[in-house]
mmCIF file with all atom_site columns, C-alpha atoms in Angstrom:
data_model
loop_
_atom_site.group_PDB
_atom_site.id
_atom_site.type_symbol
_atom_site.label_atom_id
_atom_site.label_alt_id
_atom_site.label_comp_id
_atom_site.label_asym_id
_atom_site.label_entity_id
_atom_site.label_seq_id
_atom_site.pdbx_PDB_ins_code
_atom_site.Cartn_x
_atom_site.Cartn_y
_atom_site.Cartn_z
_atom_site.occupancy
_atom_site.B_iso_or_equiv
_atom_site.pdbx_formal_charge
_atom_site.auth_seq_id
_atom_site.auth_comp_id
_atom_site.auth_asym_id
_atom_site.auth_atom_id
_atom_site.pdbx_PDB_model_num
ATOM 1   C CA . GLN A 1 1   ? 140.034 49.171 -53.210 1.00 56.00 ? 1   GLN A CA 1
ATOM 2   C CA . LYS A 1 2   ? 142.311 47.867 -55.932 1.00 71.00 ? 2   LYS A CA 1
ATOM 3   C CA . GLU A 1 3   ? 140.656 46.386 -59.000 1.00 88.00 ? 3   GLU A CA 1
ATOM 4   C CA . VAL A 1 4   ? 141.271 42.736 -59.684 1.00 93.00 ? 4   VAL A CA 1
ATOM 5   C CA . GLU A 1 5   ? 139.270 41.302 -62.566 1.00 94.00 ? 5   GLU A CA 1
ATOM 6   C CA . GLN A 1 6   ? 138.404 37.699 -63.279 1.00 94.00 ? 6   GLN A CA 1
ATOM 7   C CA . ASN A 1 7   ? 135.964 36.028 -65.605 1.00 89.00 ? 7   ASN A CA 1
ATOM 8   C CA . SER A 1 8   ? 133.264 34.596 -63.356 1.00 86.00 ? 8   SER A CA 1
ATOM 9   C CA . GLY A 1 9   ? 132.803 31.512 -65.528 1.00 87.00 ? 9   GLY A CA 1
ATOM 10  C CA . PRO A 1 10  ? 131.829 28.817 -65.121 1.00 94.00 ? 10  PRO A CA 1
ATOM 11  C CA . LEU A 1 11  ? 134.765 27.338 -66.956 1.00 96.00 ? 11  LEU A CA 1
ATOM 12  C CA . SER A 1 12  ? 134.080 23.733 -67.869 1.00 97.00 ? 12  SER A CA 1
ATOM 13  C CA . VAL A 1 13  ? 136.870 21.352 -68.826 1.00 97.00 ? 13  VAL A CA 1
ATOM 14  C CA . PRO A 1 14  ? 136.954 17.572 -69.190 1.00 97.00 ? 14  PRO A CA 1
ATOM 15  C CA . GLU A 1 15  ? 138.902 15.487 -66.739 1.00 97.00 ? 15  GLU A CA 1
ATOM 16  C CA . GLY A 1 16  ? 142.574 15.306 -67.711 1.00 97.00 ? 16  GLY A CA 1
ATOM 17  C CA . ALA A 1 17  ? 142.554 18.571 -69.648 1.00 97.00 ? 17  ALA A CA 1
ATOM 18  C CA . ILE A 1 18  ? 144.400 21.783 -68.853 1.00 97.00 ? 18  ILE A CA 1
ATOM 19  C CA . ALA A 1 19  ? 142.329 24.464 -67.128 1.00 97.00 ? 19  ALA A CA 1
ATOM 20  C CA . SER A 1 20  ? 143.443 28.038 -67.713 1.00 97.00 ? 20  SER A CA 1
ATOM 21  C CA . LEU A 1 21  ? 142.296 30.748 -65.315 1.00 97.00 ? 21  LEU A CA 1
ATOM 22  C CA . ASN A 1 22  ? 143.029 34.397 -65.934 1.00 96.00 ? 22  ASN A CA 1
ATOM 23  C CA . CYS A 1 23  ? 143.237 37.565 -63.883 1.00 96.00 ? 23  CYS A CA 1
ATOM 24  C CA . THR A 1 24  ? 144.052 41.198 -64.618 1.00 96.00 ? 24  THR A CA 1
ATOM 25  C CA . TYR A 1 25  ? 144.842 43.928 -62.113 1.00 94.00 ? 25  TYR A CA 1
ATOM 26  C CA . SER A 1 26  ? 144.683 47.692 -62.220 1.00 92.00 ? 26  SER A CA 1
ATOM 27  C CA . ASP A 1 27  ? 147.665 48.850 -60.184 1.00 88.00 ? 27  ASP A CA 1
ATOM 28  C CA . ARG A 1 28  ? 150.856 48.693 -62.208 1.00 87.00 ? 28  ARG A CA 1
ATOM 29  C CA . GLY A 1 29  ? 152.867 48.926 -58.992 1.00 86.00 ? 29  GLY A CA 1
ATOM 30  C CA . SER A 1 30  ? 151.499 45.670 -57.577 1.00 87.00 ? 30  SER A CA 1
ATOM 31  C CA . GLN A 1 31  ? 154.258 43.256 -56.723 1.00 86.00 ? 31  GLN A CA 1
ATOM 32  C CA . SER A 1 32  ? 152.823 40.010 -55.367 1.00 90.00 ? 32  SER A CA 1
ATOM 33  C CA . PHE A 1 33  ? 150.048 37.824 -56.684 1.00 94.00 ? 33  PHE A CA 1
ATOM 34  C CA . PHE A 1 34  ? 148.276 34.883 -55.156 1.00 94.00 ? 34  PHE A CA 1
ATOM 35  C CA . TRP A 1 35  ? 145.883 32.168 -56.225 1.00 96.00 ? 35  TRP A CA 1
ATOM 36  C CA . TYR A 1 36  ? 143.366 30.735 -53.793 1.00 96.00 ? 36  TYR A CA 1
ATOM 37  C CA . ARG A 1 37  ? 140.930 27.884 -54.204 1.00 97.00 ? 37  ARG A CA 1
ATOM 38  C CA . GLN A 1 38  ? 137.557 28.000 -52.492 1.00 95.00 ? 38  GLN A CA 1
ATOM 39  C CA . TYR A 1 39  ? 135.233 25.053 -52.319 1.00 95.00 ? 39  TYR A CA 1
ATOM 40  C CA . SER A 1 40  ? 131.563 25.786 -51.841 1.00 91.00 ? 40  SER A CA 1
ATOM 41  C CA . GLY A 1 41  ? 130.837 26.575 -48.204 1.00 89.00 ? 41  GLY A CA 1
ATOM 42  C CA . LYS A 1 42  ? 134.510 26.627 -47.270 1.00 92.00 ? 42  LYS A CA 1
ATOM 43  C CA . SER A 1 43  ? 137.065 29.361 -46.731 1.00 93.00 ? 43  SER A CA 1
ATOM 44  C CA . PRO A 1 44  ? 139.751 30.138 -49.323 1.00 94.00 ? 44  PRO A CA 1
ATOM 45  C CA . GLU A 1 45  ? 142.946 28.109 -49.248 1.00 93.00 ? 45  GLU A CA 1
ATOM 46  C CA . LEU A 1 46  ? 146.233 29.298 -50.690 1.00 92.00 ? 46  LEU A CA 1
ATOM 47  C CA . ILE A 1 47  ? 147.444 27.426 -53.760 1.00 93.00 ? 47  ILE A CA 1
ATOM 48  C CA . MET A 1 48  ? 150.484 29.421 -54.745 1.00 91.00 ? 48  MET A CA 1
ATOM 49  C CA . PHE A 1 49  ? 151.925 32.867 -55.212 1.00 92.00 ? 49  PHE A CA 1
ATOM 50  C CA . ILE A 1 50  ? 154.145 34.553 -57.772 1.00 93.00 ? 50  ILE A CA 1
ATOM 51  C CA . TYR A 1 51  ? 156.025 37.833 -57.831 1.00 89.00 ? 51  TYR A CA 1
ATOM 52  C CA . SER A 1 52  ? 158.493 37.506 -60.693 1.00 89.00 ? 52  SER A CA 1
ATOM 53  C CA . ASN A 1 53  ? 157.650 37.725 -64.366 1.00 92.00 ? 53  ASN A CA 1
ATOM 54  C CA . GLY A 1 54  ? 157.426 34.333 -66.000 1.00 94.00 ? 54  GLY A CA 1
ATOM 55  C CA . ASP A 1 55  ? 156.224 30.959 -64.852 1.00 94.00 ? 55  ASP A CA 1
ATOM 56  C CA . LYS A 1 56  ? 156.238 29.254 -61.490 1.00 94.00 ? 56  LYS A CA 1
ATOM 57  C CA . GLU A 1 57  ? 155.355 25.592 -61.209 1.00 95.00 ? 57  GLU A CA 1
ATOM 58  C CA . ASP A 1 58  ? 154.119 23.646 -58.204 1.00 93.00 ? 58  ASP A CA 1
ATOM 59  C CA . GLY A 1 59  ? 152.944 20.136 -58.955 1.00 95.00 ? 59  GLY A CA 1
ATOM 60  C CA . ARG A 1 60  ? 150.021 20.305 -61.367 1.00 97.00 ? 60  ARG A CA 1
ATOM 61  C CA . PHE A 1 61  ? 149.747 24.076 -60.962 1.00 97.00 ? 61  PHE A CA 1
ATOM 62  C CA . THR A 1 62  ? 151.614 26.726 -62.937 1.00 97.00 ? 62  THR A CA 1
ATOM 63  C CA . ALA A 1 63  ? 151.254 30.433 -62.239 1.00 96.00 ? 63  ALA A CA 1
ATOM 64  C CA . GLN A 1 64  ? 152.200 32.867 -64.977 1.00 97.00 ? 64  GLN A CA 1
ATOM 65  C CA . LEU A 1 65  ? 152.857 36.562 -64.453 1.00 96.00 ? 65  LEU A CA 1
ATOM 66  C CA . ASN A 1 66  ? 153.227 39.315 -67.019 1.00 95.00 ? 66  ASN A CA 1
ATOM 67  C CA . LYS A 1 67  ? 153.633 42.644 -65.238 1.00 93.00 ? 67  LYS A CA 1
ATOM 68  C CA . ALA A 1 68  ? 153.830 44.639 -68.475 1.00 93.00 ? 68  ALA A CA 1
ATOM 69  C CA . SER A 1 69  ? 150.357 43.422 -69.399 1.00 94.00 ? 69  SER A CA 1
ATOM 70  C CA . GLN A 1 70  ? 149.168 43.400 -65.765 1.00 94.00 ? 70  GLN A CA 1
ATOM 71  C CA . TYR A 1 71  ? 148.061 39.844 -66.209 1.00 94.00 ? 71  TYR A CA 1
ATOM 72  C CA . VAL A 1 72  ? 148.409 36.740 -64.068 1.00 97.00 ? 72  VAL A CA 1
ATOM 73  C CA . SER A 1 73  ? 147.122 33.280 -64.852 1.00 97.00 ? 73  SER A CA 1
ATOM 74  C CA . LEU A 1 74  ? 146.869 29.844 -63.296 1.00 98.00 ? 74  LEU A CA 1
ATOM 75  C CA . LEU A 1 75  ? 147.146 26.648 -65.301 1.00 98.00 ? 75  LEU A CA 1
ATOM 76  C CA . ILE A 1 76  ? 145.958 23.369 -63.847 1.00 98.00 ? 76  ILE A CA 1
ATOM 77  C CA . ARG A 1 77  ? 147.288 20.343 -65.675 1.00 98.00 ? 77  ARG A CA 1
ATOM 78  C CA . ASP A 1 78  ? 145.558 16.968 -65.675 1.00 98.00 ? 78  ASP A CA 1
ATOM 79  C CA . SER A 1 79  ? 142.433 18.515 -64.189 1.00 98.00 ? 79  SER A CA 1
ATOM 80  C CA . GLN A 1 80  ? 140.510 16.334 -61.757 1.00 97.00 ? 80  GLN A CA 1
ATOM 81  C CA . PRO A 1 81  ? 136.883 16.538 -60.622 1.00 97.00 ? 81  PRO A CA 1
ATOM 82  C CA . SER A 1 82  ? 138.275 17.432 -57.182 1.00 97.00 ? 82  SER A CA 1
ATOM 83  C CA . ASP A 1 83  ? 139.653 20.627 -58.735 1.00 97.00 ? 83  ASP A CA 1
ATOM 84  C CA . SER A 1 84  ? 136.091 21.851 -59.224 1.00 97.00 ? 84  SER A CA 1
ATOM 85  C CA . ALA A 1 85  ? 135.930 24.997 -57.115 1.00 97.00 ? 85  ALA A CA 1
ATOM 86  C CA . THR A 1 86  ? 136.080 28.774 -57.360 1.00 96.00 ? 86  THR A CA 1
ATOM 87  C CA . TYR A 1 87  ? 139.556 30.158 -57.935 1.00 97.00 ? 87  TYR A CA 1
ATOM 88  C CA . LEU A 1 88  ? 140.332 33.572 -56.521 1.00 96.00 ? 88  LEU A CA 1
ATOM 89  C CA . CYS A 1 89  ? 143.122 35.796 -57.729 1.00 96.00 ? 89  CYS A CA 1
ATOM 90  C CA . ALA A 1 90  ? 144.571 38.187 -55.138 1.00 94.00 ? 90  ALA A CA 1
ATOM 91  C CA . VAL A 1 91  ? 146.961 41.091 -55.363 1.00 93.00 ? 91  VAL A CA 1
ATOM 92  C CA . MET A 1 92  ? 148.984 42.266 -52.404 1.00 88.00 ? 92  MET A CA 1
ATOM 93  C CA . ASP A 1 93  ? 149.585 45.984 -51.967 1.00 83.00 ? 93  ASP A CA 1
ATOM 94  C CA . PHE A 1 94  ? 151.098 47.464 -48.817 1.00 80.00 ? 94  PHE A CA 1
ATOM 95  C CA . ASN A 1 95  ? 150.425 44.249 -46.906 1.00 79.00 ? 95  ASN A CA 1
ATOM 96  C CA . LYS A 1 96  ? 146.756 44.143 -47.883 1.00 85.00 ? 96  LYS A CA 1
ATOM 97  C CA . PHE A 1 97  ? 145.241 41.527 -50.146 1.00 88.00 ? 97  PHE A CA 1
ATOM 98  C CA . TYR A 1 98  ? 142.652 42.490 -52.732 1.00 90.00 ? 98  TYR A CA 1
ATOM 99  C CA . PHE A 1 99  ? 140.631 39.724 -54.298 1.00 92.00 ? 99  PHE A CA 1
ATOM 100 C CA . GLY A 1 100 ? 138.983 39.242 -57.644 1.00 93.00 ? 100 GLY A CA 1
ATOM 101 C CA . SER A 1 101 ? 135.457 37.931 -57.880 1.00 92.00 ? 101 SER A CA 1
ATOM 102 C CA . GLY A 1 102 ? 136.666 34.432 -58.678 1.00 94.00 ? 102 GLY A CA 1
ATOM 103 C CA . THR A 1 103 ? 136.293 32.002 -61.548 1.00 96.00 ? 103 THR A CA 1
ATOM 104 C CA . LYS A 1 104 ? 134.172 28.925 -61.035 1.00 96.00 ? 104 LYS A CA 1
ATOM 105 C CA . LEU A 1 105 ? 135.805 25.823 -62.509 1.00 97.00 ? 105 LEU A CA 1
ATOM 106 C CA . ASN A 1 106 ? 133.886 22.644 -63.305 1.00 97.00 ? 106 ASN A CA 1
ATOM 107 C CA . VAL A 1 107 ? 135.910 19.571 -64.196 1.00 97.00 ? 107 VAL A CA 1
ATOM 108 C CA . LYS A 1 108 ? 133.673 16.997 -65.815 1.00 96.00 ? 108 LYS A CA 1
ATOM 109 C CA . PRO A 1 109 ? 134.461 13.290 -65.357 1.00 94.00 ? 109 PRO A CA 1
ATOM 110 C CA . SER B 2 1   ? 150.965 27.958 -42.320 1.00 71.00 ? 1   SER B CA 1
ATOM 111 C CA . ALA B 2 2   ? 148.858 29.369 -39.483 1.00 81.00 ? 2   ALA B CA 1
ATOM 112 C CA . VAL B 2 3   ? 145.811 27.546 -38.166 1.00 90.00 ? 3   VAL B CA 1
ATOM 113 C CA . ILE B 2 4   ? 142.925 29.906 -37.528 1.00 95.00 ? 4   ILE B CA 1
ATOM 114 C CA . SER B 2 5   ? 139.757 29.232 -35.602 1.00 96.00 ? 5   SER B CA 1
ATOM 115 C CA . GLN B 2 6   ? 136.639 31.337 -35.450 1.00 97.00 ? 6   GLN B CA 1
ATOM 116 C CA . LYS B 2 7   ? 133.573 31.260 -33.304 1.00 97.00 ? 7   LYS B CA 1
ATOM 117 C CA . PRO B 2 8   ? 130.722 31.117 -33.631 1.00 97.00 ? 8   PRO B CA 1
ATOM 118 C CA . SER B 2 9   ? 130.694 29.198 -36.879 1.00 97.00 ? 9   SER B CA 1
ATOM 119 C CA . ARG B 2 10  ? 127.203 30.447 -37.590 1.00 97.00 ? 10  ARG B CA 1
ATOM 120 C CA . ASP B 2 11  ? 124.453 32.420 -35.951 1.00 98.00 ? 11  ASP B CA 1
ATOM 121 C CA . ILE B 2 12  ? 120.980 33.712 -36.611 1.00 98.00 ? 12  ILE B CA 1
ATOM 122 C CA . CYS B 2 13  ? 120.386 37.114 -35.072 1.00 97.00 ? 13  CYS B CA 1
ATOM 123 C CA . GLN B 2 14  ? 117.567 39.544 -34.815 1.00 97.00 ? 14  GLN B CA 1
ATOM 124 C CA . ARG B 2 15  ? 117.602 42.950 -36.397 1.00 97.00 ? 15  ARG B CA 1
ATOM 125 C CA . GLY B 2 16  ? 119.034 45.644 -34.123 1.00 97.00 ? 16  GLY B CA 1
ATOM 126 C CA . THR B 2 17  ? 121.207 43.321 -32.049 1.00 98.00 ? 17  THR B CA 1
ATOM 127 C CA . SER B 2 18  ? 124.989 42.911 -32.130 1.00 98.00 ? 18  SER B CA 1
ATOM 128 C CA . LEU B 2 19  ? 127.218 39.872 -32.586 1.00 98.00 ? 19  LEU B CA 1
ATOM 129 C CA . THR B 2 20  ? 130.875 39.517 -31.668 1.00 98.00 ? 20  THR B CA 1
ATOM 130 C CA . ILE B 2 21  ? 132.990 37.088 -33.670 1.00 98.00 ? 21  ILE B CA 1
ATOM 131 C CA . GLN B 2 22  ? 136.213 35.767 -32.208 1.00 98.00 ? 22  GLN B CA 1
ATOM 132 C CA . CYS B 2 23  ? 139.309 34.784 -34.135 1.00 97.00 ? 23  CYS B CA 1
ATOM 133 C CA . GLN B 2 24  ? 142.236 32.840 -32.683 1.00 97.00 ? 24  GLN B CA 1
ATOM 134 C CA . VAL B 2 25  ? 145.502 32.079 -34.470 1.00 94.00 ? 25  VAL B CA 1
ATOM 135 C CA . ASP B 2 26  ? 147.790 29.293 -33.338 1.00 92.00 ? 26  ASP B CA 1
ATOM 136 C CA . SER B 2 27  ? 150.948 31.369 -33.762 1.00 87.00 ? 27  SER B CA 1
ATOM 137 C CA . GLN B 2 28  ? 152.009 34.983 -33.603 1.00 83.00 ? 28  GLN B CA 1
ATOM 138 C CA . VAL B 2 29  ? 151.309 36.749 -36.868 1.00 84.00 ? 29  VAL B CA 1
ATOM 139 C CA . THR B 2 30  ? 152.184 40.189 -38.120 1.00 82.00 ? 30  THR B CA 1
ATOM 140 C CA . MET B 2 31  ? 148.788 41.161 -39.411 1.00 89.00 ? 31  MET B CA 1
ATOM 141 C CA . MET B 2 32  ? 145.177 40.137 -39.035 1.00 94.00 ? 32  MET B CA 1
ATOM 142 C CA . PHE B 2 33  ? 142.280 41.141 -41.237 1.00 95.00 ? 33  PHE B CA 1
ATOM 143 C CA . TRP B 2 34  ? 138.523 40.854 -41.378 1.00 97.00 ? 34  TRP B CA 1
ATOM 144 C CA . TYR B 2 35  ? 136.668 40.190 -44.608 1.00 96.00 ? 35  TYR B CA 1
ATOM 145 C CA . ARG B 2 36  ? 133.066 39.844 -45.618 1.00 96.00 ? 36  ARG B CA 1
ATOM 146 C CA . GLN B 2 37  ? 131.885 37.485 -48.328 1.00 94.00 ? 37  GLN B CA 1
ATOM 147 C CA . GLN B 2 38  ? 128.307 37.556 -49.513 1.00 89.00 ? 38  GLN B CA 1
ATOM 148 C CA . PRO B 2 39  ? 126.863 34.516 -51.282 1.00 82.00 ? 39  PRO B CA 1
ATOM 149 C CA . GLY B 2 40  ? 128.439 34.024 -54.684 1.00 79.00 ? 40  GLY B CA 1
ATOM 150 C CA . GLN B 2 41  ? 130.625 37.064 -54.254 1.00 85.00 ? 41  GLN B CA 1
ATOM 151 C CA . SER B 2 42  ? 134.283 37.615 -53.625 1.00 86.00 ? 42  SER B CA 1
ATOM 152 C CA . LEU B 2 43  ? 135.918 38.755 -50.430 1.00 92.00 ? 43  LEU B CA 1
ATOM 153 C CA . THR B 2 44  ? 135.650 42.373 -49.390 1.00 92.00 ? 44  THR B CA 1
ATOM 154 C CA . LEU B 2 45  ? 138.208 43.669 -46.926 1.00 93.00 ? 45  LEU B CA 1
ATOM 155 C CA . ILE B 2 46  ? 136.535 45.306 -43.941 1.00 96.00 ? 46  ILE B CA 1
ATOM 156 C CA . ALA B 2 47  ? 139.559 46.334 -41.908 1.00 95.00 ? 47  ALA B CA 1
ATOM 157 C CA . THR B 2 48  ? 143.036 45.578 -40.708 1.00 94.00 ? 48  THR B CA 1
ATOM 158 C CA . ALA B 2 49  ? 143.100 44.636 -37.042 1.00 95.00 ? 49  ALA B CA 1
ATOM 159 C CA . ASN B 2 50  ? 146.056 46.409 -35.459 1.00 90.00 ? 50  ASN B CA 1
ATOM 160 C CA . GLN B 2 51  ? 147.572 45.032 -32.297 1.00 90.00 ? 51  GLN B CA 1
ATOM 161 C CA . GLY B 2 52  ? 147.133 47.448 -29.435 1.00 85.00 ? 52  GLY B CA 1
ATOM 162 C CA . SER B 2 53  ? 145.605 50.248 -31.484 1.00 87.00 ? 53  SER B CA 1
ATOM 163 C CA . GLU B 2 54  ? 142.534 51.148 -33.479 1.00 91.00 ? 54  GLU B CA 1
ATOM 164 C CA . ALA B 2 55  ? 141.749 49.110 -36.571 1.00 94.00 ? 55  ALA B CA 1
ATOM 165 C CA . THR B 2 56  ? 142.241 50.564 -40.044 1.00 94.00 ? 56  THR B CA 1
ATOM 166 C CA . TYR B 2 57  ? 138.983 50.497 -41.987 1.00 96.00 ? 57  TYR B CA 1
ATOM 167 C CA . GLU B 2 58  ? 138.453 50.282 -45.720 1.00 93.00 ? 58  GLU B CA 1
ATOM 168 C CA . SER B 2 59  ? 136.214 52.661 -47.571 1.00 92.00 ? 59  SER B CA 1
ATOM 169 C CA . GLY B 2 60  ? 132.575 51.971 -46.766 1.00 94.00 ? 60  GLY B CA 1
ATOM 170 C CA . PHE B 2 61  ? 133.216 50.455 -43.360 1.00 96.00 ? 61  PHE B CA 1
ATOM 171 C CA . VAL B 2 62  ? 133.193 52.389 -40.081 1.00 96.00 ? 62  VAL B CA 1
ATOM 172 C CA . ILE B 2 63  ? 134.210 51.679 -36.532 1.00 97.00 ? 63  ILE B CA 1
ATOM 173 C CA . ASP B 2 64  ? 130.773 52.334 -35.077 1.00 97.00 ? 64  ASP B CA 1
ATOM 174 C CA . LYS B 2 65  ? 129.286 49.572 -37.198 1.00 98.00 ? 65  LYS B CA 1
ATOM 175 C CA . PHE B 2 66  ? 132.219 47.134 -37.079 1.00 98.00 ? 66  PHE B CA 1
ATOM 176 C CA . PRO B 2 67  ? 134.272 47.685 -33.936 1.00 97.00 ? 67  PRO B CA 1
ATOM 177 C CA . ILE B 2 68  ? 137.393 45.526 -33.909 1.00 97.00 ? 68  ILE B CA 1
ATOM 178 C CA . SER B 2 69  ? 139.791 44.621 -31.154 1.00 96.00 ? 69  SER B CA 1
ATOM 179 C CA . ARG B 2 70  ? 143.188 42.978 -31.252 1.00 95.00 ? 70  ARG B CA 1
ATOM 180 C CA . PRO B 2 71  ? 144.621 42.786 -27.757 1.00 93.00 ? 71  PRO B CA 1
ATOM 181 C CA . ASN B 2 72  ? 147.578 40.587 -28.713 1.00 92.00 ? 72  ASN B CA 1
ATOM 182 C CA . LEU B 2 73  ? 149.291 38.999 -31.715 1.00 91.00 ? 73  LEU B CA 1
ATOM 183 C CA . THR B 2 74  ? 147.086 35.919 -31.874 1.00 93.00 ? 74  THR B CA 1
ATOM 184 C CA . PHE B 2 75  ? 143.538 37.096 -31.127 1.00 95.00 ? 75  PHE B CA 1
ATOM 185 C CA . SER B 2 76  ? 141.009 39.493 -32.611 1.00 97.00 ? 76  SER B CA 1
ATOM 186 C CA . THR B 2 77  ? 137.297 40.173 -32.425 1.00 97.00 ? 77  THR B CA 1
ATOM 187 C CA . LEU B 2 78  ? 134.874 41.750 -34.872 1.00 98.00 ? 78  LEU B CA 1
ATOM 188 C CA . THR B 2 79  ? 131.513 43.049 -33.692 1.00 98.00 ? 79  THR B CA 1
ATOM 189 C CA . VAL B 2 80  ? 128.696 43.578 -36.133 1.00 98.00 ? 80  VAL B CA 1
ATOM 190 C CA . SER B 2 81  ? 126.570 46.243 -34.471 1.00 98.00 ? 81  SER B CA 1
ATOM 191 C CA . ASN B 2 82  ? 122.930 47.177 -34.817 1.00 98.00 ? 82  ASN B CA 1
ATOM 192 C CA . MET B 2 83  ? 122.453 44.470 -37.404 1.00 97.00 ? 83  MET B CA 1
ATOM 193 C CA . SER B 2 84  ? 120.124 44.601 -40.368 1.00 97.00 ? 84  SER B CA 1
ATOM 194 C CA . PRO B 2 85  ? 119.315 41.891 -42.935 1.00 96.00 ? 85  PRO B CA 1
ATOM 195 C CA . GLU B 2 86  ? 121.889 43.496 -45.245 1.00 95.00 ? 86  GLU B CA 1
ATOM 196 C CA . ASP B 2 87  ? 124.590 42.368 -42.820 1.00 97.00 ? 87  ASP B CA 1
ATOM 197 C CA . SER B 2 88  ? 123.789 38.723 -43.563 1.00 96.00 ? 88  SER B CA 1
ATOM 198 C CA . SER B 2 89  ? 127.045 37.358 -44.901 1.00 96.00 ? 89  SER B CA 1
ATOM 199 C CA . ILE B 2 90  ? 130.041 35.209 -44.143 1.00 96.00 ? 90  ILE B CA 1
ATOM 200 C CA . TYR B 2 91  ? 132.653 36.967 -42.058 1.00 98.00 ? 91  TYR B CA 1
ATOM 201 C CA . LEU B 2 92  ? 136.195 35.698 -42.413 1.00 97.00 ? 92  LEU B CA 1
ATOM 202 C CA . CYS B 2 93  ? 139.217 36.334 -40.263 1.00 97.00 ? 93  CYS B CA 1
ATOM 203 C CA . SER B 2 94  ? 142.618 36.075 -41.869 1.00 96.00 ? 94  SER B CA 1
ATOM 204 C CA . ALA B 2 95  ? 146.179 36.119 -40.634 1.00 93.00 ? 95  ALA B CA 1
ATOM 205 C CA . GLN B 2 96  ? 149.237 37.149 -42.531 1.00 87.00 ? 96  GLN B CA 1
ATOM 206 C CA . GLY B 2 97  ? 152.819 36.391 -41.814 1.00 80.00 ? 97  GLY B CA 1
ATOM 207 C CA . TRP B 2 98  ? 156.192 36.109 -43.435 1.00 76.00 ? 98  TRP B CA 1
ATOM 208 C CA . ALA B 2 99  ? 156.881 32.607 -44.724 1.00 72.00 ? 99  ALA B CA 1
ATOM 209 C CA . SER B 2 100 ? 160.652 32.417 -44.654 1.00 67.00 ? 100 SER B CA 1
ATOM 210 C CA . GLY B 2 101 ? 160.687 29.178 -46.608 1.00 68.00 ? 101 GLY B CA 1
ATOM 211 C CA . ASP B 2 102 ? 158.850 30.825 -49.459 1.00 67.00 ? 102 ASP B CA 1
ATOM 212 C CA . SER B 2 103 ? 160.353 34.293 -48.962 1.00 70.00 ? 103 SER B CA 1
ATOM 213 C CA . SER B 2 104 ? 156.900 35.810 -49.178 1.00 75.00 ? 104 SER B CA 1
ATOM 214 C CA . TYR B 2 105 ? 154.015 37.065 -47.164 1.00 77.00 ? 105 TYR B CA 1
ATOM 215 C CA . GLU B 2 106 ? 151.218 34.544 -47.029 1.00 83.00 ? 106 GLU B CA 1
ATOM 216 C CA . GLN B 2 107 ? 147.673 35.013 -45.857 1.00 88.00 ? 107 GLN B CA 1
ATOM 217 C CA . TYR B 2 108 ? 145.487 32.284 -44.437 1.00 91.00 ? 108 TYR B CA 1
ATOM 218 C CA . PHE B 2 109 ? 141.825 32.236 -43.589 1.00 94.00 ? 109 PHE B CA 1
ATOM 219 C CA . GLY B 2 110 ? 139.707 31.012 -40.761 1.00 95.00 ? 110 GLY B CA 1
ATOM 220 C CA . PRO B 2 111 ? 136.665 28.831 -41.469 1.00 96.00 ? 111 PRO B CA 1
ATOM 221 C CA . GLY B 2 112 ? 134.304 31.809 -41.414 1.00 96.00 ? 112 GLY B CA 1
ATOM 222 C CA . THR B 2 113 ? 131.196 32.800 -39.482 1.00 97.00 ? 113 THR B CA 1
ATOM 223 C CA . ARG B 2 114 ? 127.915 32.551 -41.353 1.00 96.00 ? 114 ARG B CA 1
ATOM 224 C CA . LEU B 2 115 ? 125.623 35.286 -40.089 1.00 97.00 ? 115 LEU B CA 1
ATOM 225 C CA . THR B 2 116 ? 121.937 35.506 -40.870 1.00 97.00 ? 116 THR B CA 1
ATOM 226 C CA . VAL B 2 117 ? 120.000 38.539 -39.695 1.00 97.00 ? 117 VAL B CA 1
ATOM 227 C CA . THR B 2 118 ? 116.221 38.256 -39.546 1.00 96.00 ? 118 THR B CA 1
#
């Protein structure tokens, strides 16, 4: 399976701060990248995707992609305690999704 | 987005038995997948459920252990056969389709089936 690497964390940030989550992938030919959020005991839910180099913004979330460095990140602005969850990076290759191990985010009130 | 249901939501099974998990999607989707997620771990792709033909299995997973059916575009089953405690995990069904509004494939997950093998 494709390699998708994430720091397991936990990443702790204070409420209102910017949380930065990072992901690297092994296959230079990968084209599409996804961020999922998973609350404890729940299934993953799609936050956003990106497939072009640069930034993509959706509300408080910004995905950043750098294909040359094989690096994708997710920024969460104005972090809230409700953002506390595990964030999974996924890479799509030939219609299959390959997931990283996830980064656990704790937003402290 | 697709709404996906799974049943059972959880089960406790004895070693050596088999369990079939059902997955229903509320709309026709191009692809369906089965994943396994062990506690504190990420998702591992078991197989792609192909409509009307044999599933495509990932390395480390075989049809005899995880037979899969997909009789139509909205329904699939995964059977965990001859279970052992090592099969204790959460099994997740997912559906993938083309989201024209976003011009991208998107994949959504069912709520999962928590399996405990004793």
